[in-house]
PDB file of C-alpha atoms in Angstrom:
ATOM      1  CA  MET A   1       9.298  -0.986   6.177  1.00 70.00           C
ATOM      2  CA  LYS A   2      13.066  -1.088   5.214  1.00 79.00           C
ATOM      3  CA  TYR A   3      14.363  -1.750   8.763  1.00 78.00           C
ATOM      4  CA  ASP A   4      11.836  -4.893   9.004  1.00 78.00           C
ATOM      5  CA  ALA A   5      12.958  -5.970   5.546  1.00 80.00           C
ATOM      6  CA  VAL A   6      16.660  -5.892   6.392  1.00 86.00           C
ATOM      7  CA  LYS A   7      16.055  -7.430   9.592  1.00 88.00           C
ATOM      8  CA  ARG A   8      14.183 -10.511   7.702  1.00 87.00           C
ATOM      9  CA  ASN A   9      16.660 -10.413   4.899  1.00 90.00           C
ATOM     10  CA  ASP A  10      13.744 -10.037   2.598  1.00 88.00           C
ATOM     11  CA  LYS A  11      15.454  -9.164  -0.562  1.00 90.00           C
ATOM     12  CA  GLU A  12      12.267  -8.858  -2.742  1.00 88.00           C
ATOM     13  CA  THR A  13      10.933  -6.093  -0.451  1.00 84.00           C
ATOM     14  CA  LEU A  14      14.179  -4.302  -0.185  1.00 87.00           C
ATOM     15  CA  SER A  15      14.394  -4.372  -4.165  1.00 90.00           C
ATOM     16  CA  LYS A  16      10.910  -2.789  -4.359  1.00 84.00           C
ATOM     17  CA  ILE A  17      12.045  -0.114  -1.704  1.00 83.00           C
ATOM     18  CA  ARG A  18      15.195   0.684  -3.624  1.00 87.00           C
ATOM     19  CA  ASP A  19      13.318   1.283  -6.896  1.00 85.00           C
ATOM     20  CA  ALA A  20      10.749   3.310  -4.802  1.00 79.00           C
ATOM     21  CA  GLU A  21      13.449   5.548  -3.312  1.00 84.00           C
ATOM     22  CA  LEU A  22      15.113   5.927  -6.828  1.00 85.00           C
ATOM     23  CA  ILE A  23      11.797   7.041  -8.534  1.00 79.00           C
ATOM     24  CA  MET A  24      11.252   9.291  -5.341  1.00 78.00           C
ATOM     25  CA  SER A  25      14.536  10.904  -5.296  1.00 84.00           C
ATOM     26  CA  ASN A  26      14.200  12.077  -9.188  1.00 84.00           C
ATOM     27  CA  GLU A  27      12.085  15.049  -9.556  1.00 82.00           C
ATOM     28  CA  GLU A  28      11.057  14.418 -12.980  1.00 84.00           C
ATOM     29  CA  LYS A  29       9.853  10.844 -11.985  1.00 84.00           C
ATOM     30  CA  ARG A  30       8.039  11.941  -8.708  1.00 82.00           C
ATOM     31  CA  ALA A  31       6.068  14.540 -10.822  1.00 85.00           C
ATOM     32  CA  ASP A  32       5.137  11.769 -13.346  1.00 85.00           C
ATOM     33  CA  MET A  33       4.004   9.688 -10.371  1.00 83.00           C
ATOM     34  CA  ALA A  34       2.146  12.592  -9.176  1.00 86.00           C
ATOM     35  CA  LYS A  35       0.265  12.897 -12.383  1.00 86.00           C
ATOM     36  CA  ILE A  36      -0.796   9.314 -12.430  1.00 85.00           C
ATOM     37  CA  GLY A  37      -3.864   8.980 -13.901  1.00 85.00           C
ATOM     38  CA  THR A  38      -7.559   7.523 -12.554  1.00 88.00           C
ATOM     39  CA  PRO A  39      -6.892   4.341 -14.433  1.00 90.00           C
ATOM     40  CA  ALA A  40      -3.537   3.426 -13.110  1.00 90.00           C
ATOM     41  CA  ILE A  41      -4.489   4.423  -9.435  1.00 91.00           C
ATOM     42  CA  LEU A  42      -7.672   2.367  -9.701  1.00 91.00           C
ATOM     43  CA  ALA A  43      -5.818  -0.628 -11.005  1.00 92.00           C
ATOM     44  CA  ALA A  44      -3.294  -0.313  -7.926  1.00 90.00           C
ATOM     45  CA  LEU A  45      -5.866  -0.067  -5.401  1.00 92.00           C
ATOM     46  CA  ASN A  46      -7.966  -2.837  -7.037  1.00 91.00           C
ATOM     47  CA  GLU A  47      -5.053  -5.117  -6.713  1.00 88.00           C
ATOM     48  CA  ILE A  48      -4.666  -4.360  -3.138  1.00 88.00           C
ATOM     49  CA  LEU A  49      -8.272  -5.023  -2.371  1.00 88.00           C
ATOM     50  CA  ARG A  50      -8.205  -8.262  -4.405  1.00 87.00           C
ATOM     51  CA  PHE A  51      -5.566  -9.653  -2.256  1.00 84.00           C
ATOM     52  CA  HIS A  52      -7.894  -8.376   0.823  1.00 82.00           C
ATOM     53  CA  ARG A  53     -10.822 -10.349  -0.556  1.00 84.00           C
ATOM     54  CA  LEU A  54      -8.373 -13.504  -1.181  1.00 83.00           C
ATOM     55  CA  ALA A  55      -6.985 -13.255   2.215  1.00 79.00           C
ATOM     56  CA  ASP A  56     -10.465 -12.864   3.965  1.00 78.00           C
ATOM     57  CA  GLY A  57     -11.894 -15.800   2.166  1.00 81.00           C
ATOM     58  CA  ILE A  58      -8.847 -17.985   3.115  1.00 77.00           C
ATOM     59  CA  VAL A  59      -9.118 -16.895   6.688  1.00 74.00           C
ATOM     60  CA  LYS A  60     -12.861 -17.330   6.974  1.00 76.00           C
ATOM     61  CA  GLU A  61     -12.557 -20.830   5.340  1.00 77.00           C
ATOM     62  CA  ILE A  62      -9.398 -22.223   6.460  1.00 75.00           C
ATOM     63  CA  ASN A  63      -8.875 -20.920  10.334  1.00 69.00           C
ATOM     64  CA  PRO A  64     -12.027 -22.826  11.562  1.00 72.00           C
ATOM     65  CA  LYS A  65     -10.869 -26.142   9.931  1.00 70.00           C
ATOM     66  CA  LEU A  66      -7.445 -25.710  11.225  1.00 65.00           C
ATOM     67  CA  LYS A  67      -8.975 -24.983  14.697  1.00 65.00           C
ATOM     68  CA  ASP A  68     -11.093 -28.277  14.361  1.00 65.00           C
ATOM     69  CA  GLU A  69      -7.887 -30.210  13.549  1.00 63.00           C
ATOM     70  CA  GLY A  70      -5.975 -28.962  16.880  1.00 62.00           C
ATOM     71  CA  LEU A  71      -3.768 -26.621  15.016  1.00 60.00           C
ATOM     72  CA  ARG A  72      -4.772 -23.410  17.036  1.00 56.00           C
ATOM     73  CA  SER A  73      -1.404 -21.847  16.619  1.00 55.00           C
ATOM     74  CA  LEU A  74      -1.807 -21.974  12.711  1.00 53.00           C
ATOM     75  CA  SER A  75      -5.403 -20.998  12.739  1.00 48.00           C
ATOM     76  CA  ASP A  76      -4.205 -17.662  14.649  1.00 53.00           C
ATOM     77  CA  LEU A  77      -1.787 -16.912  11.967  1.00 58.00           C
ATOM     78  CA  ASP A  78      -3.373 -14.028  10.020  1.00 62.00           C
ATOM     79  CA  ILE A  79      -2.006 -13.965   6.348  1.00 64.00           C
ATOM     80  CA  ARG A  80      -3.540 -10.453   5.829  1.00 67.00           C
ATOM     81  CA  LYS A  81      -0.691  -9.112   7.426  1.00 69.00           C
ATOM     82  CA  PHE A  82       2.043 -10.514   4.978  1.00 69.00           C
ATOM     83  CA  SER A  83       0.608  -8.145   2.319  1.00 72.00           C
ATOM     84  CA  VAL A  84       0.860  -5.012   4.638  1.00 75.00           C
ATOM     85  CA  PRO A  85       4.495  -3.983   3.484  1.00 74.00           C
ATOM     86  CA  THR A  86       3.845  -4.184  -0.121  1.00 77.00           C
ATOM     87  CA  ASP A  87       0.220  -2.713   0.219  1.00 85.00           C
ATOM     88  CA  LEU A  88       1.937   0.399   2.134  1.00 84.00           C
ATOM     89  CA  LEU A  89       4.723   0.587  -0.558  1.00 78.00           C
ATOM     90  CA  VAL A  90       1.889   0.872  -3.196  1.00 84.00           C
ATOM     91  CA  LEU A  91       0.176   3.493  -1.401  1.00 88.00           C
ATOM     92  CA  ALA A  92       3.373   5.316  -0.497  1.00 84.00           C
ATOM     93  CA  LEU A  93       4.067   5.577  -4.285  1.00 82.00           C
ATOM     94  CA  LEU A  94       0.840   6.974  -5.039  1.00 87.00           C
ATOM     95  CA  THR A  95       0.823   9.591  -2.190  1.00 88.00           C
ATOM     96  CA  PHE A  96       4.198  10.618  -1.456  1.00 85.00           C
ATOM     97  CA  PRO A  97       4.954  12.871  -4.535  1.00 83.00           C
ATOM     98  CA  HIS A  98       1.957  14.886  -3.134  1.00 86.00           C
ATOM     99  CA  TRP A  99       3.679  16.169   0.174  1.00 82.00           C
ATOM    100  CA  SER A 100       5.029  19.092  -1.448  1.00 78.00           C
ATOM    101  CA  TYR A 101       3.246  19.484  -4.649  1.00 80.00           C
ATOM    102  CA  SER A 102      -0.133  20.113  -2.970  1.00 77.00           C
ATOM    103  CA  ARG A 103       1.265  22.831  -0.795  1.00 77.00           C
ATOM    104  CA  TYR A 104       3.812  24.935  -2.599  1.00 75.00           C
ATOM    105  CA  PRO A 105       3.343  26.755  -5.980  1.00 78.00           C
ATOM    106  CA  GLY A 106       5.974  27.085  -8.539  1.00 78.00           C
ATOM    107  CA  GLY A 107       6.559  23.264  -8.987  1.00 78.00           C
ATOM    108  CA  ARG A 108       5.900  20.893 -11.866  1.00 82.00           C
ATOM    109  CA  ILE A 109       2.324  20.418 -10.262  1.00 84.00           C
ATOM    110  CA  THR A 110       0.685  23.169  -8.142  1.00 84.00           C
ATOM    111  CA  PRO A 111      -1.972  23.141  -5.721  1.00 85.00           C
ATOM    112  CA  ALA A 112      -4.273  24.591  -8.463  1.00 85.00           C
ATOM    113  CA  ASP A 113      -3.915  21.273 -10.446  1.00 86.00           C
ATOM    114  CA  TYR A 114      -5.530  19.435  -7.413  1.00 87.00           C
ATOM    115  CA  THR A 115      -9.016  18.957  -9.308  1.00 88.00           C
ATOM    116  CA  LEU A 116     -11.138  15.812  -9.586  1.00 88.00           C
ATOM    117  CA  ASP A 117      -9.102  15.444 -12.818  1.00 86.00           C
ATOM    118  CA  LEU A 118      -5.960  14.230 -10.835  1.00 87.00           C
ATOM    119  CA  GLY A 119      -6.472  10.541 -10.007  1.00 88.00           C
ATOM    120  CA  ILE A 120      -5.102  10.981  -6.598  1.00 90.00           C
ATOM    121  CA  VAL A 121      -8.144  13.469  -5.769  1.00 91.00           C
ATOM    122  CA  ARG A 122     -10.648  11.271  -7.321  1.00 90.00           C
ATOM    123  CA  HIS A 123      -9.596   8.275  -5.282  1.00 92.00           C
ATOM    124  CA  CYS A 124      -8.549   9.977  -2.086  1.00 91.00           C
ATOM    125  CA  LYS A 125     -11.487   8.401  -0.048  1.00 93.00           C
ATOM    126  CA  ARG A 126     -10.672   4.906  -1.270  1.00 92.00           C
ATOM    127  CA  ILE A 127      -7.045   5.233  -0.655  1.00 93.00           C
ATOM    128  CA  SER A 128      -7.812   6.211   3.221  1.00 94.00           C
ATOM    129  CA  LEU A 129     -10.078   3.382   3.511  1.00 93.00           C
ATOM    130  CA  ILE A 130      -7.224   1.126   2.363  1.00 91.00           C
ATOM    131  CA  LEU A 131      -4.728   2.792   4.558  1.00 91.00           C
ATOM    132  CA  GLU A 132      -7.102   2.398   7.644  1.00 91.00           C
ATOM    133  CA  ARG A 133      -7.489  -1.420   7.063  1.00 86.00           C
ATOM    134  CA  GLU A 134      -3.450  -1.643   6.768  1.00 86.00           C
ATOM    135  CA  ILE A 135      -3.364   0.352  10.109  1.00 87.00           C
ATOM    136  CA  TYR A 136      -6.066  -2.018  11.789  1.00 85.00           C
ATOM    137  CA  THR A 137      -4.367  -5.253  10.596  1.00 80.00           C
ATOM    138  CA  LEU A 138      -0.884  -4.012  11.780  1.00 79.00           C
ATOM    139  CA  MET A 139      -2.425  -3.088  15.195  1.00 82.00           C
ATOM    140  CA  ALA A 140      -4.213  -6.238  15.467  1.00 76.00           C
ATOM    141  CA  SER A 141      -0.848  -8.378  14.563  1.00 64.00           C
ATOM    142  CA  SER A 142       1.234  -6.560  17.211  1.00 61.00           C
TER     143      SER A 142
END
């Protein structure tokens, strides 16, 4: 993501990536991110899904009209792919802290803390479904 943002000179995405890197490099902030509760995770995932529904509606309604007007190259443009970097960044922020906490005892969060009370556990299935869609969108746009 960072390489692509640099290549495109996307200052907004680069700023988000830098903020995420700062959070993830700080042990205390990373532990706080790992402890994020169900409401915050659900809100983040719902925002991703809200954009997916909006993009699907636009593609469904607008693309046929563009084709009818002889603008096939525009109708082939899939706006869903524009949200992928941001969506992946949100998913990374939600999941990255768990790479070590879920495996190694003795940290701020231990493997024993991974119960349904931890938001990431409760929404693991939803996260994987969103990630699957992001991967499909990337594959379809390449």
